[in-house]
Coordinates of N, CA and C in Angstrom, one line a residue:
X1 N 95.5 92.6 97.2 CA 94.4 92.3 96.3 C 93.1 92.4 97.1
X2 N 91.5 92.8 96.8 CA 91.1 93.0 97.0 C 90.4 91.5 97.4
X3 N 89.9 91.6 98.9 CA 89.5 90.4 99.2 C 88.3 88.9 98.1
X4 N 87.7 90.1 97.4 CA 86.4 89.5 96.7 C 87.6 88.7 95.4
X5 N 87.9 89.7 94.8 CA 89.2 89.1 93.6 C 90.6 88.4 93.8
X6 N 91.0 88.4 95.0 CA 91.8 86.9 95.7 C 90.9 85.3 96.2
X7 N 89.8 85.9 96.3 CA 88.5 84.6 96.7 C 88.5 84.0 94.8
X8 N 87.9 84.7 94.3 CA 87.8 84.6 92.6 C 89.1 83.6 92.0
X9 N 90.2 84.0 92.6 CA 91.4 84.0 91.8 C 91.8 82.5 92.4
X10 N 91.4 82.0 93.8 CA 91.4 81.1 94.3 C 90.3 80.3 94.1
X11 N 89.2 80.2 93.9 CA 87.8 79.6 93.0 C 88.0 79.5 91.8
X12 N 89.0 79.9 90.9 CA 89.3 80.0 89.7 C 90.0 78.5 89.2
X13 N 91.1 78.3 90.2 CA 92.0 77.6 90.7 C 91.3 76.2 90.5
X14 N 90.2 76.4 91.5 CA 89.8 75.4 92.2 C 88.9 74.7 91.2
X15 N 87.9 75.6 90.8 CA 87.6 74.8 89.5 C 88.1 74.5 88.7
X16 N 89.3 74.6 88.3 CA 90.7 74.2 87.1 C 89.9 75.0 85.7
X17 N 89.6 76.4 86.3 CA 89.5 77.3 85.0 C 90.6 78.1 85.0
X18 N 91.7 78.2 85.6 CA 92.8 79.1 85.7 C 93.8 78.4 84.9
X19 N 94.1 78.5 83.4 CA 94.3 78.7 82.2 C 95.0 80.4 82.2
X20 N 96.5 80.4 82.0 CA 97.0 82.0 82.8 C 96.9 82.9 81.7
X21 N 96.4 82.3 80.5 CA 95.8 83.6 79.7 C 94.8 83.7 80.2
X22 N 94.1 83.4 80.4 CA 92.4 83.6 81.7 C 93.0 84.6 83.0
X23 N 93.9 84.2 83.8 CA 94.1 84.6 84.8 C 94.9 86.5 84.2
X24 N 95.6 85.8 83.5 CA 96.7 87.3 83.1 C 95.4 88.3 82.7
X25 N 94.5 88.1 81.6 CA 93.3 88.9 81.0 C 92.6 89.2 82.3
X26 N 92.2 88.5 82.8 CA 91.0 89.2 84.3 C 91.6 89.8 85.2
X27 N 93.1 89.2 85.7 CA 92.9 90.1 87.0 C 94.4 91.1 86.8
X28 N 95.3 90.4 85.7 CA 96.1 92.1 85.2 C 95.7 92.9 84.6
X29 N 95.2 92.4 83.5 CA 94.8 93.3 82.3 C 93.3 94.3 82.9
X30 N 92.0 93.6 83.0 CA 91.0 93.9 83.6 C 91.0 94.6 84.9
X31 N 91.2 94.2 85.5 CA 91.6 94.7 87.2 C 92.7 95.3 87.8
X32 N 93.9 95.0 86.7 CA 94.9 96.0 87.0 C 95.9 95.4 88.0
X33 N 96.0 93.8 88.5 CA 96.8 93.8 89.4 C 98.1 93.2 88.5
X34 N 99.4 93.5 89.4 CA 100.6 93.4 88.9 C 100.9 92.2 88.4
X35 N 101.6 91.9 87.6 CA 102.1 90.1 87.7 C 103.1 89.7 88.6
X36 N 103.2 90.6 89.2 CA 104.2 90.8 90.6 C 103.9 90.2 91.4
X37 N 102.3 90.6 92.1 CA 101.6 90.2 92.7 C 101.0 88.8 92.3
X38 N 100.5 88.1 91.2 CA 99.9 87.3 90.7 C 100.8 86.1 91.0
X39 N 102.0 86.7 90.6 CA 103.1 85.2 90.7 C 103.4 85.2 92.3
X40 N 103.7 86.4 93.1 CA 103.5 86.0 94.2 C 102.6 84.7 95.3
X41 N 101.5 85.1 94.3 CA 100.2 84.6 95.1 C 100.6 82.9 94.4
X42 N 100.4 83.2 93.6 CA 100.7 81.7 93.2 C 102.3 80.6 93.4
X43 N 103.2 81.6 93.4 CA 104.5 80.8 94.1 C 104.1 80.5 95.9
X44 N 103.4 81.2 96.5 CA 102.9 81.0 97.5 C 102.0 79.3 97.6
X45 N 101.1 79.5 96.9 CA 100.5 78.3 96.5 C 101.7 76.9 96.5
X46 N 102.4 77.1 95.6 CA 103.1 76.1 95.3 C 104.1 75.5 96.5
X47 N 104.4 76.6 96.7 CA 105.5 76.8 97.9 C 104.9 76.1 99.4
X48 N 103.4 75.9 99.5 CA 102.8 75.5 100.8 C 102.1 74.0 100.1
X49 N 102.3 73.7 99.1 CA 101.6 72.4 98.7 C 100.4 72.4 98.3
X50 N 100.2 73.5 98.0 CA 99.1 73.9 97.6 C 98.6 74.0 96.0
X51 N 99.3 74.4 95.2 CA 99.1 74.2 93.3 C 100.4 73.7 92.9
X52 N 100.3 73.8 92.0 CA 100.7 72.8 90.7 C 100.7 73.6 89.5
X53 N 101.9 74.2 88.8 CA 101.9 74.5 87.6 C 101.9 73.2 86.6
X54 N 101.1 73.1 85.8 CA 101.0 71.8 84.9 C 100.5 72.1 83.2
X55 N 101.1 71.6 82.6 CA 100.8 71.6 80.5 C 99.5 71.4 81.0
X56 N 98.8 71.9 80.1 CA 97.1 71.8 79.4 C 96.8 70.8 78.8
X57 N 97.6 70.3 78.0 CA 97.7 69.6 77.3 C 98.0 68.3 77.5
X58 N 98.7 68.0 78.6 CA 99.3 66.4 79.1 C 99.3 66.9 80.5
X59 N 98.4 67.7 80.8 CA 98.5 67.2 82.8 C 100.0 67.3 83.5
X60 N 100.7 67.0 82.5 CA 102.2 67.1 83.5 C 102.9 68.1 84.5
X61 N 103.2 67.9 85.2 CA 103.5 69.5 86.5 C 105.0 70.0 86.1
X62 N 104.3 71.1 85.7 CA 105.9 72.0 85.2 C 106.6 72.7 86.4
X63 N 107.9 73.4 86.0 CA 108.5 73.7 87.2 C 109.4 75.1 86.8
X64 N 108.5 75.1 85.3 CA 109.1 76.3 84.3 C 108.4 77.5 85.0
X65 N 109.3 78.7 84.9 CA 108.9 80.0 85.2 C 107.1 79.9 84.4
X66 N 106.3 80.8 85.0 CA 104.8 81.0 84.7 C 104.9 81.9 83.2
X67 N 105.0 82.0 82.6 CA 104.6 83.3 81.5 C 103.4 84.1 81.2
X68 N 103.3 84.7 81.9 CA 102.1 86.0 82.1 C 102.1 86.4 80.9
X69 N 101.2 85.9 79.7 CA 100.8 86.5 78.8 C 99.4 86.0 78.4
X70 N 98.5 86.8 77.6 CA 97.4 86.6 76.9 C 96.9 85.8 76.1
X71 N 98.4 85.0 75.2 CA 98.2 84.3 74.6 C 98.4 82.6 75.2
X72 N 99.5 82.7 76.6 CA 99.8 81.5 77.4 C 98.8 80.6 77.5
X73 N 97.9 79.5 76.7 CA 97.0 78.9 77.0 C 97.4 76.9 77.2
X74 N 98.5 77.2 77.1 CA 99.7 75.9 77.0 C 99.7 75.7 78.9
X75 N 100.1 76.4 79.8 CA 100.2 76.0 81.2 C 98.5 77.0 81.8
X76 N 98.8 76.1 83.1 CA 97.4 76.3 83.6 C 97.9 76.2 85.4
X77 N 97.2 76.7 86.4 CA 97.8 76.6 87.9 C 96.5 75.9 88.2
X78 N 96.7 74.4 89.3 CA 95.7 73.6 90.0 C 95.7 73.2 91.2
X79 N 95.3 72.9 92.0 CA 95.0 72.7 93.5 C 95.9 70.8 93.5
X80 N 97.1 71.0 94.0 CA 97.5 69.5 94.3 C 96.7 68.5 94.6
X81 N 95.3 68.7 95.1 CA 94.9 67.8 95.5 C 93.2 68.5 96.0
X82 N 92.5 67.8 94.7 CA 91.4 68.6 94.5 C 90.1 68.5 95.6
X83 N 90.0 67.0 96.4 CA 89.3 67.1 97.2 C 89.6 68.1 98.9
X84 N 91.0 68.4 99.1 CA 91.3 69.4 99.8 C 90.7 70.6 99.1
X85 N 90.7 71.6 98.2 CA 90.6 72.6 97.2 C 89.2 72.8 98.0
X86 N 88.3 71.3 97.5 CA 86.7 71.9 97.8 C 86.4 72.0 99.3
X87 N 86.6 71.3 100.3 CA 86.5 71.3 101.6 C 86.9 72.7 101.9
X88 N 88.1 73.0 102.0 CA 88.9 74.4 102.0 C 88.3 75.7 101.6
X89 N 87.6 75.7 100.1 CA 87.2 76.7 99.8 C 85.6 77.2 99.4
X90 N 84.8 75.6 99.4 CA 83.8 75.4 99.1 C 83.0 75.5 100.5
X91 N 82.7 76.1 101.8 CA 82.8 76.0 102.9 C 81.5 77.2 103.3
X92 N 81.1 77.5 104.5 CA 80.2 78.1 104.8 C 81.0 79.1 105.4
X93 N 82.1 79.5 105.8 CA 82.9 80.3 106.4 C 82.7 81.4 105.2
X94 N 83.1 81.3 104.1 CA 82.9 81.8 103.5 C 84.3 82.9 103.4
X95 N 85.0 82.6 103.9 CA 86.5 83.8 104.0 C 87.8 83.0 103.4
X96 N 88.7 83.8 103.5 CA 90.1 83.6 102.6 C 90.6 82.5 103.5
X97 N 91.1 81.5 103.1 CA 92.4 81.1 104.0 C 93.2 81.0 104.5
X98 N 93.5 81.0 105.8 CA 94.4 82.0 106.2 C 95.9 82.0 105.8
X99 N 96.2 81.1 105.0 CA 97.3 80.6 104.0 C 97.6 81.9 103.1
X100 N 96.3 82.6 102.6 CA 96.3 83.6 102.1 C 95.9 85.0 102.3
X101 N 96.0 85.2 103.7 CA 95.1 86.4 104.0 C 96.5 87.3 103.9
X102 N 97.1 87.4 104.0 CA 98.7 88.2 103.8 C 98.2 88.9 102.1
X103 N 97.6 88.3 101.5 CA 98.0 88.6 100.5 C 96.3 89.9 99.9
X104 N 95.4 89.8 100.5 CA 94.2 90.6 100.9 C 94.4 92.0 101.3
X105 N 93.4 92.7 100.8 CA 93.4 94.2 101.4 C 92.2 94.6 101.6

């Protein structure tokens, strides 16, 4: 993924705008990247303690497969622990983390 649109996709996060019909429309549909990729990046996330699949609706942390569709506005992906999120990504460094630089081109 293109470093600028992994930064996005991770600021997306962070703000708790990543709603995965949001995410599936911008960066599969729009940008073209795989859901291959996408779930990668995000099982990554979860896998290091990093997000949280959770209902929209009741906050609760799911553990259900992601459903990459357009219309998915039921689950959402969030930063475990939101004052980490901003230190982390809100920063003057201004670069990927290196949690996720594997996943950059």
């Amino acid at each position: 993924m293109k470093t600028e649109d992994l930064k996005e996709l991770l600021l997306s996060i962070a703000e708790e705008d990543a709603i995965i019909s949001r995410l599936y429309g911008l960066f599969s549909l729009r940008k073209g990247y795989s859901v291959q990729l996408l779930e990668e990046i995000i099982q990554h996330g979860i896998k290091i303690g990093w997000f949280e699949v959770v209902t929209v609706q009741t906050g609760e942390i799911t553990h259900k497969d992601i459903e990459w569709k357009i219309d998915n506005v039921f689950q959402e992906i969030i930063f475990s622990d939101r004052n980490f999120s901003v230190m982390t990504l809100f920063n003057e460094s201004d670069e990927i983390p290196n949690e996720f630089k594997q996943f950059s081109s």
